PDB file of N, CA and C in Angstrom:
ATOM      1  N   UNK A   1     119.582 101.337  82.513  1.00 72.00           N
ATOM      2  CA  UNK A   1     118.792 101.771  81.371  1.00 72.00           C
ATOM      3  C   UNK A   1     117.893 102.944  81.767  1.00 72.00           C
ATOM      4  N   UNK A   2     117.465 103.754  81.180  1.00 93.00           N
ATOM      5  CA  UNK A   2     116.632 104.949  80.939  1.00 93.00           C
ATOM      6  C   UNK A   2     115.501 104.546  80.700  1.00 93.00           C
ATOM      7  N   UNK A   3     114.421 105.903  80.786  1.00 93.00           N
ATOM      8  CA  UNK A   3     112.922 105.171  80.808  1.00 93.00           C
ATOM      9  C   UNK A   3     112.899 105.219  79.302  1.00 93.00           C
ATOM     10  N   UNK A   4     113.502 105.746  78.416  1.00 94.00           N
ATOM     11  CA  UNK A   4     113.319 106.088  77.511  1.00 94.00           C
ATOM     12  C   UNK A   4     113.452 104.607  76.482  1.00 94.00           C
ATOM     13  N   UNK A   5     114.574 104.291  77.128  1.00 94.00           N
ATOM     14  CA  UNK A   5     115.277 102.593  76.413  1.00 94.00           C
ATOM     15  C   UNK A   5     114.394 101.494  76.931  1.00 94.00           C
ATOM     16  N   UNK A   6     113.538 101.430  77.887  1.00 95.00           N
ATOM     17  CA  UNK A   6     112.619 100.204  78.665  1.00 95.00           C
ATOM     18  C   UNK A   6     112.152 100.726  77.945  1.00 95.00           C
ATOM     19  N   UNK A   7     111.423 101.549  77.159  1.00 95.00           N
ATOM     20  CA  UNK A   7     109.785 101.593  76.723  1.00 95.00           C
ATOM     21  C   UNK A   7     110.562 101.418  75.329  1.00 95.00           C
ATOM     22  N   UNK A   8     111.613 101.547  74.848  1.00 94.00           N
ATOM     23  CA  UNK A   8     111.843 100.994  73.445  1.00 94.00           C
ATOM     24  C   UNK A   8     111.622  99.653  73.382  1.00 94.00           C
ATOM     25  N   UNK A   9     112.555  99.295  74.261  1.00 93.00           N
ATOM     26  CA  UNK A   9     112.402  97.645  74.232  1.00 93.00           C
ATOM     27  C   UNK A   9     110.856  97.029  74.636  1.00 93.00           C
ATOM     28  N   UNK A  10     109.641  97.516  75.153  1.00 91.00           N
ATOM     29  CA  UNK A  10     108.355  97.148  75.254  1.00 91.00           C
ATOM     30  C   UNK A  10     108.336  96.528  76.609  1.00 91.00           C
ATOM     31  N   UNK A  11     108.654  97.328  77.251  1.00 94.00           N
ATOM     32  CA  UNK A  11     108.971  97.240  79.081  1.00 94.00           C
ATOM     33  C   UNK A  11     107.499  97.802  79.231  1.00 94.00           C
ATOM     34  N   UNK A  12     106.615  97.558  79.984  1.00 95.00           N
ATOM     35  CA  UNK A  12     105.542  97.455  80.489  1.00 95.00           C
ATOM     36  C   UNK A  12     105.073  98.180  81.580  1.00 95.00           C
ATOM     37  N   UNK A  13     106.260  97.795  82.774  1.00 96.00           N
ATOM     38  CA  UNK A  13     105.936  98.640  83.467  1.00 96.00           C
ATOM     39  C   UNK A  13     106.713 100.472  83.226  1.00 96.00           C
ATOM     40  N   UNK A  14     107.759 100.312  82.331  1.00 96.00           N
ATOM     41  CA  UNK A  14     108.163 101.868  81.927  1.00 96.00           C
ATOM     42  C   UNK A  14     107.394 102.450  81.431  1.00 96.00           C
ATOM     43  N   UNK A  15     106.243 101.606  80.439  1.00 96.00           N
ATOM     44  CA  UNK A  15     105.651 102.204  79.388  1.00 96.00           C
ATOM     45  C   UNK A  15     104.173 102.926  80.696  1.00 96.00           C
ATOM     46  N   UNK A  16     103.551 101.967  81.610  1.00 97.00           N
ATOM     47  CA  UNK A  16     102.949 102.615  82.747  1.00 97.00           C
ATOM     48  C   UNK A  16     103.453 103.867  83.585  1.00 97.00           C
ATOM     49  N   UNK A  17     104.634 103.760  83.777  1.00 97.00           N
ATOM     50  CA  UNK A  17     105.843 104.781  84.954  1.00 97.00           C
ATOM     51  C   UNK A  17     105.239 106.204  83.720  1.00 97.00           C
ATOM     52  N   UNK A  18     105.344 106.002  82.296  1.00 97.00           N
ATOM     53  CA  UNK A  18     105.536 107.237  81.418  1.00 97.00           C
ATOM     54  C   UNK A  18     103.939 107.700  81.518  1.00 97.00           C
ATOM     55  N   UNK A  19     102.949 106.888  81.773  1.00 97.00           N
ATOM     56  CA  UNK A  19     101.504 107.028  81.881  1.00 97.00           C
ATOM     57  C   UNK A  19     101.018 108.002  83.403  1.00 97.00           C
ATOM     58  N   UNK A  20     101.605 107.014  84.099  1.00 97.00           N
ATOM     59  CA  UNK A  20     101.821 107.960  85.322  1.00 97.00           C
ATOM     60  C   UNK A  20     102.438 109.035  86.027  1.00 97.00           C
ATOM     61  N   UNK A  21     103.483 109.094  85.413  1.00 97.00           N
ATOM     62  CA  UNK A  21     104.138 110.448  85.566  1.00 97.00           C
ATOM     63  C   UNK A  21     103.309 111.731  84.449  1.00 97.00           C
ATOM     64  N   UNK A  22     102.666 111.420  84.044  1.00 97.00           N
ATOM     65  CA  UNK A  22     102.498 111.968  82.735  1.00 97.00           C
ATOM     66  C   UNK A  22     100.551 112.030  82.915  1.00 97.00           C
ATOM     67  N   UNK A  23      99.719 111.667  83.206  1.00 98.00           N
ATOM     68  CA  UNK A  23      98.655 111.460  82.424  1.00 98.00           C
ATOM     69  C   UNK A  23      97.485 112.535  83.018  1.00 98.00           C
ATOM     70  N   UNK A  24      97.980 112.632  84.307  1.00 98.00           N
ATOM     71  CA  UNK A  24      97.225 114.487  85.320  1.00 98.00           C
ATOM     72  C   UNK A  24      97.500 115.058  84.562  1.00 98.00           C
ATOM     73  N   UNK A  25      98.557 115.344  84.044  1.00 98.00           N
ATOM     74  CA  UNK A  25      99.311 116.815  83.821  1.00 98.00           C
ATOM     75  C   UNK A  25      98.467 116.809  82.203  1.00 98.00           C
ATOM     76  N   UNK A  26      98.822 116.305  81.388  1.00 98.00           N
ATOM     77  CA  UNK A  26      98.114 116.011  79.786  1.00 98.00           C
ATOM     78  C   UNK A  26      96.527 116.301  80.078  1.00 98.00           C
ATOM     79  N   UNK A  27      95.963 115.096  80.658  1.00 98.00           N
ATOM     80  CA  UNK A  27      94.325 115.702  81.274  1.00 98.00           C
ATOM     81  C   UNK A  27      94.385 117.375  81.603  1.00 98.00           C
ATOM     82  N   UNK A  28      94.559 117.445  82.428  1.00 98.00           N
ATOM     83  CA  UNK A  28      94.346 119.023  82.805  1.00 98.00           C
ATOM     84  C   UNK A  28      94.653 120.080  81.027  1.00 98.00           C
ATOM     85  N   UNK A  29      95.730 119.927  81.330  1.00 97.00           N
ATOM     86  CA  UNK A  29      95.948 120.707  80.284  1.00 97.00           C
ATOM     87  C   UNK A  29      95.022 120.463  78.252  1.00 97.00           C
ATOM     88  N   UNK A  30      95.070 119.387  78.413  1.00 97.00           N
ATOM     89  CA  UNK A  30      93.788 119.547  77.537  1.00 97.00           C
ATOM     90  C   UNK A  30      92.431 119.797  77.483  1.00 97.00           C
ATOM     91  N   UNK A  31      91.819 119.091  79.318  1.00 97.00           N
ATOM     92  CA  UNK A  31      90.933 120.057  79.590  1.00 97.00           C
ATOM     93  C   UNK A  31      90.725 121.396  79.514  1.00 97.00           C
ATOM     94  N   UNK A  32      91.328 122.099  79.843  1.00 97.00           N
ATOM     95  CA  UNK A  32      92.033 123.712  79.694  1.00 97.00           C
ATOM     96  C   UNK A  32      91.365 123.884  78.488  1.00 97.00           C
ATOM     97  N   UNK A  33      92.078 122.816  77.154  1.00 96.00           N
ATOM     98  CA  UNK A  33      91.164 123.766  76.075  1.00 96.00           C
ATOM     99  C   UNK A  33      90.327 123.391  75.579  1.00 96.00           C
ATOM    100  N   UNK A  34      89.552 122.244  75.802  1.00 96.00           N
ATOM    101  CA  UNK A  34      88.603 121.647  75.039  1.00 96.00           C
ATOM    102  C   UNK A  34      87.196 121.903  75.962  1.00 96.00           C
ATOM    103  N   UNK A  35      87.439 122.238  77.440  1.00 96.00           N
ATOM    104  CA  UNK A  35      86.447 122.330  78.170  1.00 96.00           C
ATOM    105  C   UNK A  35      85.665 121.453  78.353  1.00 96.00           C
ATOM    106  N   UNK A  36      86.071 119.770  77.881  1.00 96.00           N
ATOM    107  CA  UNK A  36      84.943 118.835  78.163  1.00 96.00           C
ATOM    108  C   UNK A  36      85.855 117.473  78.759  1.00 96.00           C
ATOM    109  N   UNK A  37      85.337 116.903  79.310  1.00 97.00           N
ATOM    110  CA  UNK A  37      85.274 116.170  80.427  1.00 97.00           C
ATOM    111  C   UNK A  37      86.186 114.552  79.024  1.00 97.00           C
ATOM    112  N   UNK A  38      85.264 114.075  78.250  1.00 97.00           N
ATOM    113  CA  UNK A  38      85.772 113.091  77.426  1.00 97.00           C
ATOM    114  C   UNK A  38      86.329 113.682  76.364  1.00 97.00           C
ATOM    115  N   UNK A  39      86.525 114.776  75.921  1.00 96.00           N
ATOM    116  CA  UNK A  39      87.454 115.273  74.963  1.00 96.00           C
ATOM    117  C   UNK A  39      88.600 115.201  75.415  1.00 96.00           C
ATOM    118  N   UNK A  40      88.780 115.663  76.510  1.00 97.00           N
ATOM    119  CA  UNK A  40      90.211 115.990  77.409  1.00 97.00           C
ATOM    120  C   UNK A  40      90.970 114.187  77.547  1.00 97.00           C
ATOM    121  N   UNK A  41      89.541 113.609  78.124  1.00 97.00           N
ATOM    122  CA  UNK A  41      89.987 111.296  78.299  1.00 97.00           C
ATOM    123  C   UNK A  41      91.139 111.232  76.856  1.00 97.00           C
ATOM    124  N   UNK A  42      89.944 111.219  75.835  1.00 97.00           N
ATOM    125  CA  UNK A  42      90.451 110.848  74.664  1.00 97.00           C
ATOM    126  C   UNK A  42      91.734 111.563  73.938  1.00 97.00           C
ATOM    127  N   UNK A  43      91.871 112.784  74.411  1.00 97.00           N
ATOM    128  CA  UNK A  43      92.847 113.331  74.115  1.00 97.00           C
ATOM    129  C   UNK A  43      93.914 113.232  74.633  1.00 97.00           C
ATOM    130  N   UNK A  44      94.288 112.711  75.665  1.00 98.00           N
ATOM    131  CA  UNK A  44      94.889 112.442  76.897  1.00 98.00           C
ATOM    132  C   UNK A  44      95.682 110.799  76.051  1.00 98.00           C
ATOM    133  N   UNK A  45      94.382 109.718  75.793  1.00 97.00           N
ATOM    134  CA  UNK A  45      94.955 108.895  75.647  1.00 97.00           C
ATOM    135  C   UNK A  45      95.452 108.780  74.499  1.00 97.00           C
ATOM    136  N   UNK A  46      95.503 109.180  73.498  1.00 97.00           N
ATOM    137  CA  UNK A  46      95.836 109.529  72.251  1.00 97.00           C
ATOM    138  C   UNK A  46      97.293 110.184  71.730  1.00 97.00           C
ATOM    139  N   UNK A  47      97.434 111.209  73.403  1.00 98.00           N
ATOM    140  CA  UNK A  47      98.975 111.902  73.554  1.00 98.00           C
ATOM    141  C   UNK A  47      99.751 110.558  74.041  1.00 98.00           C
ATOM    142  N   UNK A  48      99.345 110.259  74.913  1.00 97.00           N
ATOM    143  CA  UNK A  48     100.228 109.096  75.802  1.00 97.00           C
ATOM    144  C   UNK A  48     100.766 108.166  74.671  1.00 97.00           C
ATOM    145  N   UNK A  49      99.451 107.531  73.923  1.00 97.00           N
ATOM    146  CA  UNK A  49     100.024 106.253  72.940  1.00 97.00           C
ATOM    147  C   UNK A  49     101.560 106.718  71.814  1.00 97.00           C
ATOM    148  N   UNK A  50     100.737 107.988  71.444  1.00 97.00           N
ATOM    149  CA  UNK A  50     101.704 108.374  70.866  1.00 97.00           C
ATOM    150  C   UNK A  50     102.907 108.881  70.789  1.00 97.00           C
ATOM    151  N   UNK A  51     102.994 109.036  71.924  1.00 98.00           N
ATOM    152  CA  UNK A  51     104.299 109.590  72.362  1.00 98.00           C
ATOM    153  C   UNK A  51     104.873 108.273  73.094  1.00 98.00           C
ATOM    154  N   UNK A  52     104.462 106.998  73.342  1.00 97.00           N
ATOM    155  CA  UNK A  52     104.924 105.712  73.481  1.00 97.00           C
ATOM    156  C   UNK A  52     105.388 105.159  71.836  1.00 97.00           C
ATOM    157  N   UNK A  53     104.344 105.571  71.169  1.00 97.00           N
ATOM    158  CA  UNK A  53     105.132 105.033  69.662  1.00 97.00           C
ATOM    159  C   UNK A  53     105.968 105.516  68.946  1.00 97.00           C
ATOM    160  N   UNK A  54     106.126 107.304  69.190  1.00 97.00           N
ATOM    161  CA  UNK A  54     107.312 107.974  68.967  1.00 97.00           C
ATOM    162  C   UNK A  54     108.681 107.152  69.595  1.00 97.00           C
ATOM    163  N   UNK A  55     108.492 106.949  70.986  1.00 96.00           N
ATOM    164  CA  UNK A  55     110.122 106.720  71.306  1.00 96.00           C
ATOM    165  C   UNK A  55     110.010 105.401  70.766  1.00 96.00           C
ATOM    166  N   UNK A  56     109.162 104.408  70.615  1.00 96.00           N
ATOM    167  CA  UNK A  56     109.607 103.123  70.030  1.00 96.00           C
ATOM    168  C   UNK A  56     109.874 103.334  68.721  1.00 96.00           C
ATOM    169  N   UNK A  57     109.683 104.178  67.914  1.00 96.00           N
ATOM    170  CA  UNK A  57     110.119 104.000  66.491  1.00 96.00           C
ATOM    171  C   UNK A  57     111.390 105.156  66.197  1.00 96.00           C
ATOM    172  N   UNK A  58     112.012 105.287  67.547  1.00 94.00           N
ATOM    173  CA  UNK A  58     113.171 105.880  67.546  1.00 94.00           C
ATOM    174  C   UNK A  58     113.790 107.289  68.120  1.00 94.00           C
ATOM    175  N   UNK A  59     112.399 108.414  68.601  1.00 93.00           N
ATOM    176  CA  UNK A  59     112.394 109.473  68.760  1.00 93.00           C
ATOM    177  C   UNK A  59     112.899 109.437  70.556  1.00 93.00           C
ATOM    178  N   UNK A  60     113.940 110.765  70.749  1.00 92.00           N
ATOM    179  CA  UNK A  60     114.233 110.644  72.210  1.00 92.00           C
ATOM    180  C   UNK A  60     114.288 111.917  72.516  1.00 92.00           C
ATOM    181  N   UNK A  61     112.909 112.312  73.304  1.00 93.00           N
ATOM    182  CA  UNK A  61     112.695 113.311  73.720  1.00 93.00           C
ATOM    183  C   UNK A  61     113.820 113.528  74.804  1.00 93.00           C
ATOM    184  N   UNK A  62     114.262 115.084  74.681  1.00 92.00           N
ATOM    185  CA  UNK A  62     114.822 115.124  75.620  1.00 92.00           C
ATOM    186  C   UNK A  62     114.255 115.867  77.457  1.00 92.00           C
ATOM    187  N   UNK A  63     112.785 116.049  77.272  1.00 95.00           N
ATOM    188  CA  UNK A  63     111.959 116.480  77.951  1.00 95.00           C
ATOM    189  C   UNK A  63     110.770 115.635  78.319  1.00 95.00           C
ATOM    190  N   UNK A  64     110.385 114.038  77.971  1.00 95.00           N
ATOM    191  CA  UNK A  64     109.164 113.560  78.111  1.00 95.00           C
ATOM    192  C   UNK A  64     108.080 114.197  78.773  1.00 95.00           C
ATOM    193  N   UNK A  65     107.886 115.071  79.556  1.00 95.00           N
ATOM    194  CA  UNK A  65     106.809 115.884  79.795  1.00 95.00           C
ATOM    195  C   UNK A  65     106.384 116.879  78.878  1.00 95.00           C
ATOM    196  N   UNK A  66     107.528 117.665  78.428  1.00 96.00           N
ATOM    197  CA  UNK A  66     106.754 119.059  77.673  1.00 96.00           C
ATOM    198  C   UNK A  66     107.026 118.295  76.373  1.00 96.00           C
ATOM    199  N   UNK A  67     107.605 116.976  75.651  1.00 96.00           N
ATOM    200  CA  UNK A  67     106.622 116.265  74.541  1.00 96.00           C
ATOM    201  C   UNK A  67     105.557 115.906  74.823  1.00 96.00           C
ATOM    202  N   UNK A  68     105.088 115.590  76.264  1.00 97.00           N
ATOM    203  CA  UNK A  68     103.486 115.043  76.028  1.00 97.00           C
ATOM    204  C   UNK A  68     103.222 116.766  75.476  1.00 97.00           C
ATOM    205  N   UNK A  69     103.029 117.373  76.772  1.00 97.00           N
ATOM    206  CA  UNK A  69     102.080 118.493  76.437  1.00 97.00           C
ATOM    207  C   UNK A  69     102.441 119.154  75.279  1.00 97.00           C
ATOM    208  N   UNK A  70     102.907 119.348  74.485  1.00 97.00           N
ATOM    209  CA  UNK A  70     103.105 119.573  72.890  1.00 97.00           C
ATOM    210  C   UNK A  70     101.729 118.445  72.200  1.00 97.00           C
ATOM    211  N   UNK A  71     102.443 117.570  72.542  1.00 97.00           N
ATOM    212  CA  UNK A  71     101.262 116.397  72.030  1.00 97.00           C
ATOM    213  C   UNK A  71      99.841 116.495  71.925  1.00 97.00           C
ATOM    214  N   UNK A  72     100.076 116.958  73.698  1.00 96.00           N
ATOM    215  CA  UNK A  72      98.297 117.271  73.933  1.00 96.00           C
ATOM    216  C   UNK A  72      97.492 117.838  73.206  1.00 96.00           C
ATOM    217  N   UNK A  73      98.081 119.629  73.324  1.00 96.00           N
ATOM    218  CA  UNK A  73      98.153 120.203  72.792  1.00 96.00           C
ATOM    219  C   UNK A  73      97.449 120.134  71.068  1.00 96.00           C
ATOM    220  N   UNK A  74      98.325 119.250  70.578  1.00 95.00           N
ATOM    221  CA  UNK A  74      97.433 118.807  69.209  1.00 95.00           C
ATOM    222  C   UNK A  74      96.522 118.260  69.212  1.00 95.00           C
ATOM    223  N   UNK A  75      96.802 117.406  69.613  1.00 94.00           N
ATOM    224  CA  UNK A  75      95.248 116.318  69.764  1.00 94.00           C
ATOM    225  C   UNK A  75      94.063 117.262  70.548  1.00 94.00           C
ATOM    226  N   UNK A  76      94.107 117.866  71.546  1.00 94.00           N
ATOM    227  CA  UNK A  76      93.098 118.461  72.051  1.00 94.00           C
ATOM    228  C   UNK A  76      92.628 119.483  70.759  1.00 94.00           C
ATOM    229  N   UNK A  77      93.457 120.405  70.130  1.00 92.00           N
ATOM    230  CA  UNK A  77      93.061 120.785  69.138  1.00 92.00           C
ATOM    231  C   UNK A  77      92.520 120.248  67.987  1.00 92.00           C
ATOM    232  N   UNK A  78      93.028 119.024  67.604  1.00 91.00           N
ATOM    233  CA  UNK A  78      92.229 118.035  66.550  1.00 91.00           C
ATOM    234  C   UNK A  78      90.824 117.755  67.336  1.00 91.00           C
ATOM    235  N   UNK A  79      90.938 117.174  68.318  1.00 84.00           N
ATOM    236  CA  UNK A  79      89.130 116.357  68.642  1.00 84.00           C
ATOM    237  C   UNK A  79      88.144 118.010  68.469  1.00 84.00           C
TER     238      UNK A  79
END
């Protein structure tokens, strides 16, 4: 199985593996534009969830990294 199919099915530790591979890179880069320390947290965690509830409700990135940072990206711009 793919990380993509464990975190459909509500695999736990995939849904962590996607947190960790993933959650420097999102931080930084929303730091980048928000310039603050808990804008960047919250924005960060906000990309992650959601891009965990994207592939569970069917979506299959074919890049899971540059969907987070797309993600980020918004959300850092929303907060």
């Amino acid at each position: 199985m793919s990380l993509i199919d464990d975190i459909r099915s509500g695999d736990s530790t995939a849904i962590k593996q996607l947190y960790q591979d993933n959650a420097q890179d999102v931080y930084e880069f929303a730091k980048g534009i928000t310039n603050n320390h808990d804008t960047a947290m919250q924005a960060t965690k906000n990309t992650l969830s959601k891009l965990v509830q994207q592939i569970q409700n069917g979506d299959e990135p074919t890049n899971i990294h540059s969907e987070a940072l797309k993600l980020a990206y918004d959300e850092a711009c929303k907060i």
